[in-house]
PDB file of C-alpha atoms in Angstrom:
ATOM      1  CA  UNK Z   1      96.353  77.500  94.912  1.00  0.00           C
ATOM      2  CA  UNK Z   2      98.944  80.082  95.452  1.00  0.00           C
ATOM      3  CA  UNK Z   3      98.533  81.201  91.649  1.00  0.00           C
ATOM      4  CA  UNK Z   4      95.234  81.602  92.641  1.00  0.00           C
ATOM      5  CA  UNK Z   5      95.439  83.538  95.729  1.00  0.00           C
ATOM      6  CA  UNK Z   6      97.411  86.222  93.603  1.00  0.00           C
ATOM      7  CA  UNK Z   7      95.311  86.112  90.969  1.00  0.00           C
ATOM      8  CA  UNK Z   8      92.382  86.809  93.409  1.00  0.00           C
ATOM      9  CA  UNK Z   9      94.374  89.795  95.064  1.00  0.00           C
ATOM     10  CA  UNK Z  10      95.269  91.544  91.649  1.00  0.00           C
ATOM     11  CA  UNK Z  11      91.306  91.056  90.891  1.00  0.00           C
ATOM     12  CA  UNK Z  12      90.537  92.617  94.375  1.00  0.00           C
ATOM     13  CA  UNK Z  13      92.760  96.003  93.861  1.00  0.00           C
ATOM     14  CA  UNK Z  14      91.476  96.037  90.443  1.00  0.00           C
ATOM     15  CA  UNK Z  15      88.033  96.684  91.872  1.00  0.00           C
ATOM     16  CA  UNK Z  16      88.887  98.811  94.975  1.00  0.00           C
ATOM     17  CA  UNK Z  17      90.717 100.897  92.482  1.00  0.00           C
ATOM     18  CA  UNK Z  18      87.242 101.953  91.070  1.00  0.00           C
ATOM     19  CA  UNK Z  19      86.636 103.831  94.642  1.00  0.00           C
ATOM     20  CA  UNK Z  20      89.734 105.734  95.109  1.00  0.00           C
ATOM     21  CA  UNK Z  21      90.389 109.522  94.617  1.00  0.00           C
ATOM     22  CA  UNK Z  22      92.710 111.123  92.392  1.00  0.00           C
ATOM     23  CA  UNK Z  23      94.757 111.493  96.028  1.00  0.00           C
ATOM     24  CA  UNK Z  24      94.783 107.989  96.728  1.00  0.00           C
ATOM     25  CA  UNK Z  25      92.259 107.735  99.308  1.00  0.00           C
ATOM     26  CA  UNK Z  26      88.824 105.750  98.969  1.00  0.00           C
ATOM     27  CA  UNK Z  27      85.819 107.798  99.048  1.00  0.00           C
ATOM     28  CA  UNK Z  28      83.206 107.545 102.126  1.00  0.00           C
ATOM     29  CA  UNK Z  29      84.980 109.879 104.617  1.00  0.00           C
ATOM     30  CA  UNK Z  30      82.084 111.152 106.285  1.00  0.00           C
ATOM     31  CA  UNK Z  31      81.676 112.942 109.924  1.00  0.00           C
ATOM     32  CA  UNK Z  32      79.598 110.859 112.175  1.00  0.00           C
ATOM     33  CA  UNK Z  33      78.509 111.182 115.937  1.00  0.00           C
ATOM     34  CA  UNK Z  34      80.418 109.415 118.549  1.00  0.00           C
ATOM     35  CA  UNK Z  35      78.391 106.569 120.325  1.00  0.00           C
ATOM     36  CA  UNK Z  36      78.958 104.511 123.496  1.00  0.00           C
ATOM     37  CA  UNK Z  37      81.550 101.403 123.618  1.00  0.00           C
ATOM     38  CA  UNK Z  38      80.303  98.522 125.615  1.00  0.00           C
ATOM     39  CA  UNK Z  39      80.668  97.872 129.033  1.00  0.00           C
ATOM     40  CA  UNK Z  40      81.940  93.883 128.359  1.00  0.00           C
ATOM     41  CA  UNK Z  41      81.749  91.723 125.782  1.00  0.00           C
ATOM     42  CA  UNK Z  42      82.127  87.697 126.553  1.00  0.00           C
ATOM     43  CA  UNK Z  43      82.594  84.847 123.964  1.00  0.00           C
ATOM     44  CA  UNK Z  44      81.289  81.265 123.581  1.00  0.00           C
ATOM     45  CA  UNK Z  45      81.466  78.941 121.106  1.00  0.00           C
ATOM     46  CA  UNK Z  46      80.455  81.963 118.435  1.00  0.00           C
ATOM     47  CA  UNK Z  47      78.100  83.470 120.382  1.00  0.00           C
ATOM     48  CA  UNK Z  48      78.853  87.186 121.643  1.00  0.00           C
ATOM     49  CA  UNK Z  49      77.147  88.329 124.782  1.00  0.00           C
ATOM     50  CA  UNK Z  50      77.248  92.063 124.600  1.00  0.00           C
ATOM     51  CA  UNK Z  51      76.169  94.063 127.728  1.00  0.00           C
ATOM     52  CA  UNK Z  52      76.117  98.249 128.005  1.00  0.00           C
ATOM     53  CA  UNK Z  53      74.156 101.022 129.150  1.00  0.00           C
ATOM     54  CA  UNK Z  54      71.517 102.766 126.934  1.00  0.00           C
ATOM     55  CA  UNK Z  55      73.193 105.622 124.247  1.00  0.00           C
ATOM     56  CA  UNK Z  56      71.105 108.335 125.753  1.00  0.00           C
ATOM     57  CA  UNK Z  57      71.329 107.672 129.541  1.00  0.00           C
ATOM     58  CA  UNK Z  58      73.832 109.726 131.036  1.00  0.00           C
ATOM     59  CA  UNK Z  59      73.110 110.540 134.590  1.00  0.00           C
ATOM     60  CA  UNK Z  60      76.210 110.153 136.633  1.00  0.00           C
ATOM     61  CA  UNK Z  61      77.680 107.754 134.858  1.00  0.00           C
ATOM     62  CA  UNK Z  62      81.367 107.876 133.243  1.00  0.00           C
ATOM     63  CA  UNK Z  63      81.283 106.240 129.819  1.00  0.00           C
ATOM     64  CA  UNK Z  64      83.528 105.807 127.012  1.00  0.00           C
ATOM     65  CA  UNK Z  65      82.939 106.712 124.003  1.00  0.00           C
ATOM     66  CA  UNK Z  66      84.108 105.553 120.358  1.00  0.00           C
ATOM     67  CA  UNK Z  67      84.914 107.927 117.552  1.00  0.00           C
ATOM     68  CA  UNK Z  68      85.096 105.837 114.503  1.00  0.00           C
ATOM     69  CA  UNK Z  69      88.180 105.792 112.593  1.00  0.00           C
ATOM     70  CA  UNK Z  70      89.018 106.588 109.072  1.00  0.00           C
ATOM     71  CA  UNK Z  71      89.987 102.798 107.991  1.00  0.00           C
ATOM     72  CA  UNK Z  72      86.849 101.484 110.080  1.00  0.00           C
ATOM     73  CA  UNK Z  73      84.734 100.185 107.061  1.00  0.00           C
ATOM     74  CA  UNK Z  74      88.186  98.215 105.577  1.00  0.00           C
ATOM     75  CA  UNK Z  75      88.862  96.747 109.299  1.00  0.00           C
ATOM     76  CA  UNK Z  76      85.576  95.430 109.156  1.00  0.00           C
ATOM     77  CA  UNK Z  77      85.918  93.662 105.522  1.00  0.00           C
ATOM     78  CA  UNK Z  78      88.763  91.907 106.899  1.00  0.00           C
ATOM     79  CA  UNK Z  79      86.716  89.856 109.349  1.00  0.00           C
ATOM     80  CA  UNK Z  80      85.065  88.120 106.385  1.00  0.00           C
ATOM     81  CA  UNK Z  81      87.691  85.454 106.409  1.00  0.00           C
ATOM     82  CA  UNK Z  82      87.348  82.563 108.521  1.00  0.00           C
ATOM     83  CA  UNK Z  83      90.479  81.853 109.693  1.00  0.00           C
ATOM     84  CA  UNK Z  84      89.687  78.995 112.203  1.00  0.00           C
ATOM     85  CA  UNK Z  85      89.291  76.436 108.816  1.00  0.00           C
ATOM     86  CA  UNK Z  86      92.969  77.135 108.184  1.00  0.00           C
ATOM     87  CA  UNK Z  87      94.933  74.413 109.365  1.00  0.00           C
ATOM     88  CA  UNK Z  88      98.061  75.617 111.124  1.00  0.00           C
ATOM     89  CA  UNK Z  89      99.989  74.334 113.698  1.00  0.00           C
ATOM     90  CA  UNK Z  90      98.835  76.710 116.372  1.00  0.00           C
ATOM     91  CA  UNK Z  91      95.390  75.033 115.212  1.00  0.00           C
ATOM     92  CA  UNK Z  92      96.187  71.747 115.882  1.00  0.00           C
ATOM     93  CA  UNK Z  93      97.522  72.523 119.531  1.00  0.00           C
ATOM     94  CA  UNK Z  94      94.575  74.992 120.465  1.00  0.00           C
ATOM     95  CA  UNK Z  95      91.730  73.105 118.258  1.00  0.00           C
ATOM     96  CA  UNK Z  96      89.298  75.000 120.808  1.00  0.00           C
ATOM     97  CA  UNK Z  97      89.944  78.093 119.975  1.00  0.00           C
ATOM     98  CA  UNK Z  98      88.060  80.068 116.928  1.00  0.00           C
ATOM     99  CA  UNK Z  99      90.965  82.761 115.941  1.00  0.00           C
ATOM    100  CA  UNK Z 100      88.419  84.324 113.841  1.00  0.00           C
ATOM    101  CA  UNK Z 101      85.167  84.396 116.627  1.00  0.00           C
ATOM    102  CA  UNK Z 102      88.212  86.353 118.697  1.00  0.00           C
ATOM    103  CA  UNK Z 103      89.017  88.919 116.385  1.00  0.00           C
ATOM    104  CA  UNK Z 104      85.153  89.482 116.126  1.00  0.00           C
ATOM    105  CA  UNK Z 105      85.099  89.895 119.635  1.00  0.00           C
ATOM    106  CA  UNK Z 106      87.999  91.869 119.861  1.00  0.00           C
ATOM    107  CA  UNK Z 107      86.392  94.115 117.280  1.00  0.00           C
ATOM    108  CA  UNK Z 108      83.155  94.263 119.296  1.00  0.00           C
ATOM    109  CA  UNK Z 109      84.810  94.779 122.409  1.00  0.00           C
ATOM    110  CA  UNK Z 110      86.349  97.943 121.102  1.00  0.00           C
ATOM    111  CA  UNK Z 111      83.598  99.456 118.623  1.00  0.00           C
ATOM    112  CA  UNK Z 112      80.106  97.268 119.911  1.00  0.00           C
ATOM    113  CA  UNK Z 113      77.825  95.454 118.216  1.00  0.00           C
ATOM    114  CA  UNK Z 114      76.289  95.477 114.877  1.00  0.00           C
ATOM    115  CA  UNK Z 115      72.787  95.377 116.680  1.00  0.00           C
ATOM    116  CA  UNK Z 116      70.799  93.348 114.274  1.00  0.00           C
ATOM    117  CA  UNK Z 117      69.611  89.620 114.084  1.00  0.00           C
ATOM    118  CA  UNK Z 118      69.906  89.480 118.091  1.00  0.00           C
ATOM    119  CA  UNK Z 119      68.526  87.956 120.558  1.00  0.00           C
ATOM    120  CA  UNK Z 120      67.749  89.674 124.280  1.00  0.00           C
ATOM    121  CA  UNK Z 121      68.690  87.715 127.179  1.00  0.00           C
ATOM    122  CA  UNK Z 122      66.562  89.481 129.226  1.00  0.00           C
ATOM    123  CA  UNK Z 123      69.039  89.641 132.516  1.00  0.00           C
ATOM    124  CA  UNK Z 124      69.557  93.524 132.246  1.00  0.00           C
ATOM    125  CA  UNK Z 125      67.794  95.829 134.271  1.00  0.00           C
ATOM    126  CA  UNK Z 126      67.243  99.761 133.165  1.00  0.00           C
ATOM    127  CA  UNK Z 127      69.089 101.473 131.829  1.00  0.00           C
ATOM    128  CA  UNK Z 128      71.521  98.779 131.467  1.00  0.00           C
ATOM    129  CA  UNK Z 129      70.959  96.394 127.925  1.00  0.00           C
ATOM    130  CA  UNK Z 130      72.486  93.127 126.872  1.00  0.00           C
ATOM    131  CA  UNK Z 131      71.875  90.964 124.027  1.00  0.00           C
ATOM    132  CA  UNK Z 132      73.404  88.207 121.939  1.00  0.00           C
ATOM    133  CA  UNK Z 133      74.838  88.378 118.978  1.00  0.00           C
ATOM    134  CA  UNK Z 134      76.372  86.029 116.455  1.00  0.00           C
ATOM    135  CA  UNK Z 135      79.786  85.623 114.903  1.00  0.00           C
ATOM    136  CA  UNK Z 136      78.698  83.788 111.690  1.00  0.00           C
ATOM    137  CA  UNK Z 137      76.288  87.157 111.282  1.00  0.00           C
ATOM    138  CA  UNK Z 138      79.423  89.468 111.768  1.00  0.00           C
ATOM    139  CA  UNK Z 139      81.415  87.128 109.030  1.00  0.00           C
ATOM    140  CA  UNK Z 140      78.579  87.070 106.810  1.00  0.00           C
ATOM    141  CA  UNK Z 141      77.787  90.898 107.062  1.00  0.00           C
ATOM    142  CA  UNK Z 142      81.580  91.667 106.421  1.00  0.00           C
ATOM    143  CA  UNK Z 143      81.132  89.475 103.188  1.00  0.00           C
ATOM    144  CA  UNK Z 144      78.382  90.949 101.987  1.00  0.00           C
ATOM    145  CA  UNK Z 145      80.035  94.673 102.278  1.00  0.00           C
ATOM    146  CA  UNK Z 146      82.786  93.738 100.247  1.00  0.00           C
ATOM    147  CA  UNK Z 147      80.719  91.711  97.990  1.00  0.00           C
ATOM    148  CA  UNK Z 148      78.524  95.128  97.165  1.00  0.00           C
ATOM    149  CA  UNK Z 149      81.870  96.812  96.508  1.00  0.00           C
ATOM    150  CA  UNK Z 150      82.958  94.223  94.061  1.00  0.00           C
ATOM    151  CA  UNK Z 151      79.840  94.187  92.346  1.00  0.00           C
ATOM    152  CA  UNK Z 152      79.271  98.170  92.400  1.00  0.00           C
ATOM    153  CA  UNK Z 153      82.587  98.271  90.744  1.00  0.00           C
ATOM    154  CA  UNK Z 154      81.023  96.102  87.988  1.00  0.00           C
ATOM    155  CA  UNK Z 155      78.048  98.100  87.574  1.00  0.00           C
ATOM    156  CA  UNK Z 156      79.876 101.343  87.659  1.00  0.00           C
ATOM    157  CA  UNK Z 157      81.556  99.843  84.640  1.00  0.00           C
ATOM    158  CA  UNK Z 158      78.293  98.632  82.553  1.00  0.00           C
ATOM    159  CA  UNK Z 159      78.323  95.292  83.981  1.00  0.00           C
ATOM    160  CA  UNK Z 160      76.094  93.320  86.488  1.00  0.00           C
ATOM    161  CA  UNK Z 161      79.259  92.353  88.872  1.00  0.00           C
ATOM    162  CA  UNK Z 162      80.516  89.112  89.124  1.00  0.00           C
ATOM    163  CA  UNK Z 163      77.986  86.521  89.789  1.00  0.00           C
ATOM    164  CA  UNK Z 164      79.681  84.919  92.736  1.00  0.00           C
ATOM    165  CA  UNK Z 165      79.729  88.035  94.878  1.00  0.00           C
ATOM    166  CA  UNK Z 166      75.648  87.990  94.227  1.00  0.00           C
ATOM    167  CA  UNK Z 167      75.938  84.556  95.508  1.00  0.00           C
ATOM    168  CA  UNK Z 168      77.757  85.766  98.493  1.00  0.00           C
ATOM    169  CA  UNK Z 169      74.907  87.967  99.534  1.00  0.00           C
ATOM    170  CA  UNK Z 170      72.376  84.864  98.887  1.00  0.00           C
ATOM    171  CA  UNK Z 171      74.168  82.662 101.579  1.00  0.00           C
ATOM    172  CA  UNK Z 172      73.024  83.818 105.243  1.00  0.00           C
ATOM    173  CA  UNK Z 173      73.572  81.894 108.119  1.00  0.00           C
ATOM    174  CA  UNK Z 174      70.148  80.288 109.147  1.00  0.00           C
ATOM    175  CA  UNK Z 175      70.344  81.910 112.501  1.00  0.00           C
ATOM    176  CA  UNK Z 176      69.487  84.848 110.630  1.00  0.00           C
ATOM    177  CA  UNK Z 177      66.147  83.359 109.731  1.00  0.00           C
ATOM    178  CA  UNK Z 178      65.852  82.236 113.413  1.00  0.00           C
ATOM    179  CA  UNK Z 179      66.644  85.969 114.866  1.00  0.00           C
ATOM    180  CA  UNK Z 180      64.838  88.081 112.345  1.00  0.00           C
ATOM    181  CA  UNK Z 181      62.674  90.454 114.182  1.00  0.00           C
ATOM    182  CA  UNK Z 182      59.065  90.861 112.988  1.00  0.00           C
ATOM    183  CA  UNK Z 183      58.215  94.157 112.731  1.00  0.00           C
ATOM    184  CA  UNK Z 184      55.533  96.307 110.832  1.00  0.00           C
ATOM    185  CA  UNK Z 185      56.730  99.592 108.601  1.00  0.00           C
ATOM    186  CA  UNK Z 186      54.826 102.617 108.025  1.00  0.00           C
ATOM    187  CA  UNK Z 187      52.582 103.126 105.471  1.00  0.00           C
ATOM    188  CA  UNK Z 188      55.121 104.906 103.579  1.00  0.00           C
ATOM    189  CA  UNK Z 189      57.772 102.441 103.761  1.00  0.00           C
ATOM    190  CA  UNK Z 190      59.072 101.093 100.358  1.00  0.00           C
ATOM    191  CA  UNK Z 191      58.809  97.447 101.325  1.00  0.00           C
ATOM    192  CA  UNK Z 192      55.610  95.564 103.511  1.00  0.00           C
ATOM    193  CA  UNK Z 193      58.212  94.053 105.932  1.00  0.00           C
ATOM    194  CA  UNK Z 194      60.615  95.302 108.449  1.00  0.00           C
ATOM    195  CA  UNK Z 195      64.107  95.594 107.345  1.00  0.00           C
ATOM    196  CA  UNK Z 196      65.593  92.153 108.829  1.00  0.00           C
ATOM    197  CA  UNK Z 197      62.919  90.014 107.100  1.00  0.00           C
ATOM    198  CA  UNK Z 198      63.015  92.496 104.264  1.00  0.00           C
ATOM    199  CA  UNK Z 199      67.044  91.323 103.758  1.00  0.00           C
ATOM    200  CA  UNK Z 200      66.310  87.967 104.007  1.00  0.00           C
ATOM    201  CA  UNK Z 201      63.856  88.289 101.091  1.00  0.00           C
ATOM    202  CA  UNK Z 202      66.158  89.965  98.908  1.00  0.00           C
ATOM    203  CA  UNK Z 203      68.908  87.870  99.988  1.00  0.00           C
ATOM    204  CA  UNK Z 204      66.821  84.945  98.613  1.00  0.00           C
ATOM    205  CA  UNK Z 205      65.970  86.994  95.117  1.00  0.00           C
ATOM    206  CA  UNK Z 206      70.042  87.967  94.486  1.00  0.00           C
ATOM    207  CA  UNK Z 207      71.181  84.199  93.180  1.00  0.00           C
ATOM    208  CA  UNK Z 208      68.825  84.676  90.488  1.00  0.00           C
ATOM    209  CA  UNK Z 209      70.368  86.140  86.949  1.00  0.00           C
ATOM    210  CA  UNK Z 210      66.916  88.424  86.516  1.00  0.00           C
ATOM    211  CA  UNK Z 211      67.192  89.893  89.968  1.00  0.00           C
ATOM    212  CA  UNK Z 212      71.238  90.706  89.776  1.00  0.00           C
ATOM    213  CA  UNK Z 213      70.816  94.589  88.293  1.00  0.00           C
ATOM    214  CA  UNK Z 214      71.065  98.222  89.527  1.00  0.00           C
ATOM    215  CA  UNK Z 215      67.439  98.032  91.058  1.00  0.00           C
ATOM    216  CA  UNK Z 216      68.026  94.984  93.280  1.00  0.00           C
ATOM    217  CA  UNK Z 217      71.523  96.509  94.515  1.00  0.00           C
ATOM    218  CA  UNK Z 218      69.957 100.201  95.253  1.00  0.00           C
ATOM    219  CA  UNK Z 219      67.292  97.862  97.389  1.00  0.00           C
ATOM    220  CA  UNK Z 220      69.907  96.458  99.321  1.00  0.00           C
ATOM    221  CA  UNK Z 221      71.959  99.489  99.883  1.00  0.00           C
ATOM    222  CA  UNK Z 222      68.881 100.891 101.280  1.00  0.00           C
ATOM    223  CA  UNK Z 223      67.848  98.084 103.360  1.00  0.00           C
ATOM    224  CA  UNK Z 224      71.305  98.122 105.039  1.00  0.00           C
ATOM    225  CA  UNK Z 225      70.776 101.833 106.183  1.00  0.00           C
ATOM    226  CA  UNK Z 226      67.760 100.961 107.393  1.00  0.00           C
ATOM    227  CA  UNK Z 227      69.570  98.075 109.184  1.00  0.00           C
ATOM    228  CA  UNK Z 228      71.838 100.915 110.785  1.00  0.00           C
ATOM    229  CA  UNK Z 229      68.949 103.028 111.795  1.00  0.00           C
ATOM    230  CA  UNK Z 230      71.068 105.545 109.191  1.00  0.00           C
ATOM    231  CA  UNK Z 231      69.107 108.823 109.468  1.00  0.00           C
ATOM    232  CA  UNK Z 232      69.634 112.691 110.007  1.00  0.00           C
ATOM    233  CA  UNK Z 233      70.373 113.210 114.140  1.00  0.00           C
ATOM    234  CA  UNK Z 234      70.409 116.291 115.971  1.00  0.00           C
ATOM    235  CA  UNK Z 235      72.341 116.538 118.967  1.00  0.00           C
ATOM    236  CA  UNK Z 236      72.689 120.094 120.918  1.00  0.00           C
ATOM    237  CA  UNK Z 237      75.815 120.505 122.948  1.00  0.00           C
ATOM    238  CA  UNK Z 238      75.926 122.302 126.466  1.00  0.00           C
ATOM    239  CA  UNK Z 239      77.893 124.971 124.273  1.00  0.00           C
ATOM    240  CA  UNK Z 240      77.573 126.105 120.657  1.00  0.00           C
ATOM    241  CA  UNK Z 241      74.947 125.351 118.221  1.00  0.00           C
ATOM    242  CA  UNK Z 242      73.139 122.413 117.121  1.00  0.00           C
ATOM    243  CA  UNK Z 243      75.235 119.806 115.287  1.00  0.00           C
ATOM    244  CA  UNK Z 244      73.332 117.269 112.919  1.00  0.00           C
ATOM    245  CA  UNK Z 245      75.099 114.168 111.447  1.00  0.00           C
ATOM    246  CA  UNK Z 246      73.797 111.304 109.190  1.00  0.00           C
ATOM    247  CA  UNK Z 247      73.777 108.467 111.161  1.00  0.00           C
ATOM    248  CA  UNK Z 248      72.924 106.997 113.993  1.00  0.00           C
ATOM    249  CA  UNK Z 249      74.912 106.099 117.098  1.00  0.00           C
ATOM    250  CA  UNK Z 250      76.308 102.377 116.313  1.00  0.00           C
ATOM    251  CA  UNK Z 251      79.132 100.576 114.856  1.00  0.00           C
ATOM    252  CA  UNK Z 252      76.558  99.505 111.813  1.00  0.00           C
ATOM    253  CA  UNK Z 253      74.990 102.773 111.015  1.00  0.00           C
ATOM    254  CA  UNK Z 254      79.169 104.251 110.416  1.00  0.00           C
ATOM    255  CA  UNK Z 255      79.342 100.732 108.342  1.00  0.00           C
ATOM    256  CA  UNK Z 256      76.619 101.227 105.916  1.00  0.00           C
ATOM    257  CA  UNK Z 257      77.124 105.080 105.979  1.00  0.00           C
ATOM    258  CA  UNK Z 258      80.757 104.641 104.850  1.00  0.00           C
ATOM    259  CA  UNK Z 259      79.817 102.132 102.505  1.00  0.00           C
ATOM    260  CA  UNK Z 260      77.326 103.826 101.051  1.00  0.00           C
ATOM    261  CA  UNK Z 261      79.248 107.195 100.426  1.00  0.00           C
ATOM    262  CA  UNK Z 262      81.871 104.938  98.788  1.00  0.00           C
ATOM    263  CA  UNK Z 263      79.527 103.136  96.324  1.00  0.00           C
ATOM    264  CA  UNK Z 264      78.574 106.482  95.085  1.00  0.00           C
ATOM    265  CA  UNK Z 265      81.768 108.012  95.327  1.00  0.00           C
ATOM    266  CA  UNK Z 266      81.296 110.531  97.414  1.00  0.00           C
ATOM    267  CA  UNK Z 267      84.016 111.601  99.828  1.00  0.00           C
ATOM    268  CA  UNK Z 268      81.467 113.109 102.754  1.00  0.00           C
ATOM    269  CA  UNK Z 269      77.814 114.363 103.072  1.00  0.00           C
ATOM    270  CA  UNK Z 270      78.270 117.172 105.589  1.00  0.00           C
ATOM    271  CA  UNK Z 271      76.168 119.843 107.135  1.00  0.00           C
ATOM    272  CA  UNK Z 272      78.086 123.431 107.382  1.00  0.00           C
ATOM    273  CA  UNK Z 273      78.692 124.488 111.267  1.00  0.00           C
ATOM    274  CA  UNK Z 274      77.353 127.952 110.636  1.00  0.00           C
ATOM    275  CA  UNK Z 275      74.175 128.089 108.096  1.00  0.00           C
ATOM    276  CA  UNK Z 276      73.337 124.155 108.888  1.00  0.00           C
ATOM    277  CA  UNK Z 277      72.736 123.561 104.984  1.00  0.00           C
ATOM    278  CA  UNK Z 278      74.276 120.348 103.988  1.00  0.00           C
ATOM    279  CA  UNK Z 279      76.717 120.277 100.939  1.00  0.00           C
ATOM    280  CA  UNK Z 280      79.252 117.500  99.631  1.00  0.00           C
ATOM    281  CA  UNK Z 281      82.894 118.313 100.134  1.00  0.00           C
ATOM    282  CA  UNK Z 282      84.946 118.514  97.501  1.00  0.00           C
ATOM    283  CA  UNK Z 283      88.227 117.852  98.424  1.00  0.00           C
ATOM    284  CA  UNK Z 284      89.291 116.869 101.758  1.00  0.00           C
ATOM    285  CA  UNK Z 285      86.503 116.133 104.461  1.00  0.00           C
ATOM    286  CA  UNK Z 286      87.532 117.526 108.004  1.00  0.00           C
ATOM    287  CA  UNK Z 287      88.142 115.215 110.828  1.00  0.00           C
ATOM    288  CA  UNK Z 288      85.540 114.452 113.248  1.00  0.00           C
ATOM    289  CA  UNK Z 289      84.586 117.279 115.753  1.00  0.00           C
ATOM    290  CA  UNK Z 290      86.235 119.757 113.420  1.00  0.00           C
ATOM    291  CA  UNK Z 291      84.384 122.769 112.470  1.00  0.00           C
ATOM    292  CA  UNK Z 292      83.575 122.840 108.360  1.00  0.00           C
ATOM    293  CA  UNK Z 293      81.932 125.163 106.333  1.00  0.00           C
ATOM    294  CA  UNK Z 294      79.925 125.194 103.037  1.00  0.00           C
ATOM    295  CA  UNK Z 295      81.594 127.127  99.859  1.00  0.00           C
ATOM    296  CA  UNK Z 296      78.862 130.315 100.328  1.00  0.00           C
ATOM    297  CA  UNK Z 297      79.996 130.770 104.075  1.00  0.00           C
ATOM    298  CA  UNK Z 298      83.591 130.533 102.891  1.00  0.00           C
ATOM    299  CA  UNK Z 299      83.007 133.256 100.495  1.00  0.00           C
ATOM    300  CA  UNK Z 300      81.668 135.509 103.141  1.00  0.00           C
ATOM    301  CA  UNK Z 301      84.647 134.645 105.242  1.00  0.00           C
ATOM    302  CA  UNK Z 302      82.705 133.141 108.146  1.00  0.00           C
ATOM    303  CA  UNK Z 303      85.631 131.098 109.593  1.00  0.00           C
ATOM    304  CA  UNK Z 304      87.507 133.752 109.939  1.00  0.00           C
ATOM    305  CA  UNK Z 305      84.970 135.353 111.904  1.00  0.00           C
ATOM    306  CA  UNK Z 306      84.638 131.998 114.052  1.00  0.00           C
ATOM    307  CA  UNK Z 307      88.459 132.100 114.430  1.00  0.00           C
ATOM    308  CA  UNK Z 308      88.398 135.780 116.141  1.00  0.00           C
ATOM    309  CA  UNK Z 309      85.614 134.906 118.244  1.00  0.00           C
ATOM    310  CA  UNK Z 310      87.626 131.810 119.546  1.00  0.00           C
ATOM    311  CA  UNK Z 311      90.887 134.059 119.850  1.00  0.00           C
ATOM    312  CA  UNK Z 312      88.921 136.695 121.911  1.00  0.00           C
ATOM    313  CA  UNK Z 313      87.391 134.205 124.188  1.00  0.00           C
ATOM    314  CA  UNK Z 314      90.795 132.639 124.874  1.00  0.00           C
ATOM    315  CA  UNK Z 315      91.901 136.175 125.461  1.00  0.00           C
ATOM    316  CA  UNK Z 316      89.399 136.779 128.123  1.00  0.00           C
ATOM    317  CA  UNK Z 317      89.799 133.294 129.748  1.00  0.00           C
ATOM    318  CA  UNK Z 318      93.642 134.030 129.820  1.00  0.00           C
ATOM    319  CA  UNK Z 319      93.021 137.301 131.795  1.00  0.00           C
ATOM    320  CA  UNK Z 320      90.311 135.532 134.102  1.00  0.00           C
ATOM    321  CA  UNK Z 321      87.400 137.602 132.359  1.00  0.00           C
ATOM    322  CA  UNK Z 322      84.046 135.531 132.221  1.00  0.00           C
ATOM    323  CA  UNK Z 323      83.166 133.976 128.906  1.00  0.00           C
ATOM    324  CA  UNK Z 324      80.931 135.783 126.532  1.00  0.00           C
ATOM    325  CA  UNK Z 325      77.850 133.543 126.030  1.00  0.00           C
TER     326      UNK Z 325
END
């Protein structure tokens, strides 16, 4: 058993090295919008009751926003391991406590829920929202994301990826079938079912050898992005220009987007602060909330113009003059 665990560790490291840049960091450090932390998360027998306020409701309320850290995806995938199945002295003394569920609850308390395969409680009044999520679904999604990275490592090398990882995707908990939302996609949607129903259908077929290919993998990735509602979003702050981010304001959207960029070996997909044109960062993704400029604007010395304007505004503010619009 010890030898097997060491062997699996080396196998994982070899697979993950496929997604490392020359500087030793993983691809997929995209800029993203902040989102709201939940007001409360309660755990009971593998069930999470998550209560919060609706994302765009801010009238007269102080809200804690979440800025996703760079290691968010890797921290989430670590939740895939069900530590409750490990027999320890502590588990014998306190058998009712599921350590895996506790870690998931802590993660949800800090970053919010996945907001998929949920069950509304119907107890919250506008603008609050309250729903039920399941720790089994969290562990499954974490296992899926880890499996997709291992499969993609094989696909990048011309193979179909480990069969056991495709099998992981097919083994979804039954509560997902019970809670999948019925929805009718638009005429231009590539699938006849909504994203939750479509994921269950894809998961059913991935166990077949004939379906373990790049086309199926692309369907899985795009459906996961759909589950996270990843799309371009525009926000217009009180001061400054409109800003565009490629995500929605939720935990799953950040995870899905980071996973997608890592799978594609793209460090970040950004929008230039000045010209608002999308571009791919070649060297290093800027920090969240930091201005970024495309190569064309840098050639035109646009960053220096912004820096000069900031300096002039600080000078006026120091002298007690009103700031220029």
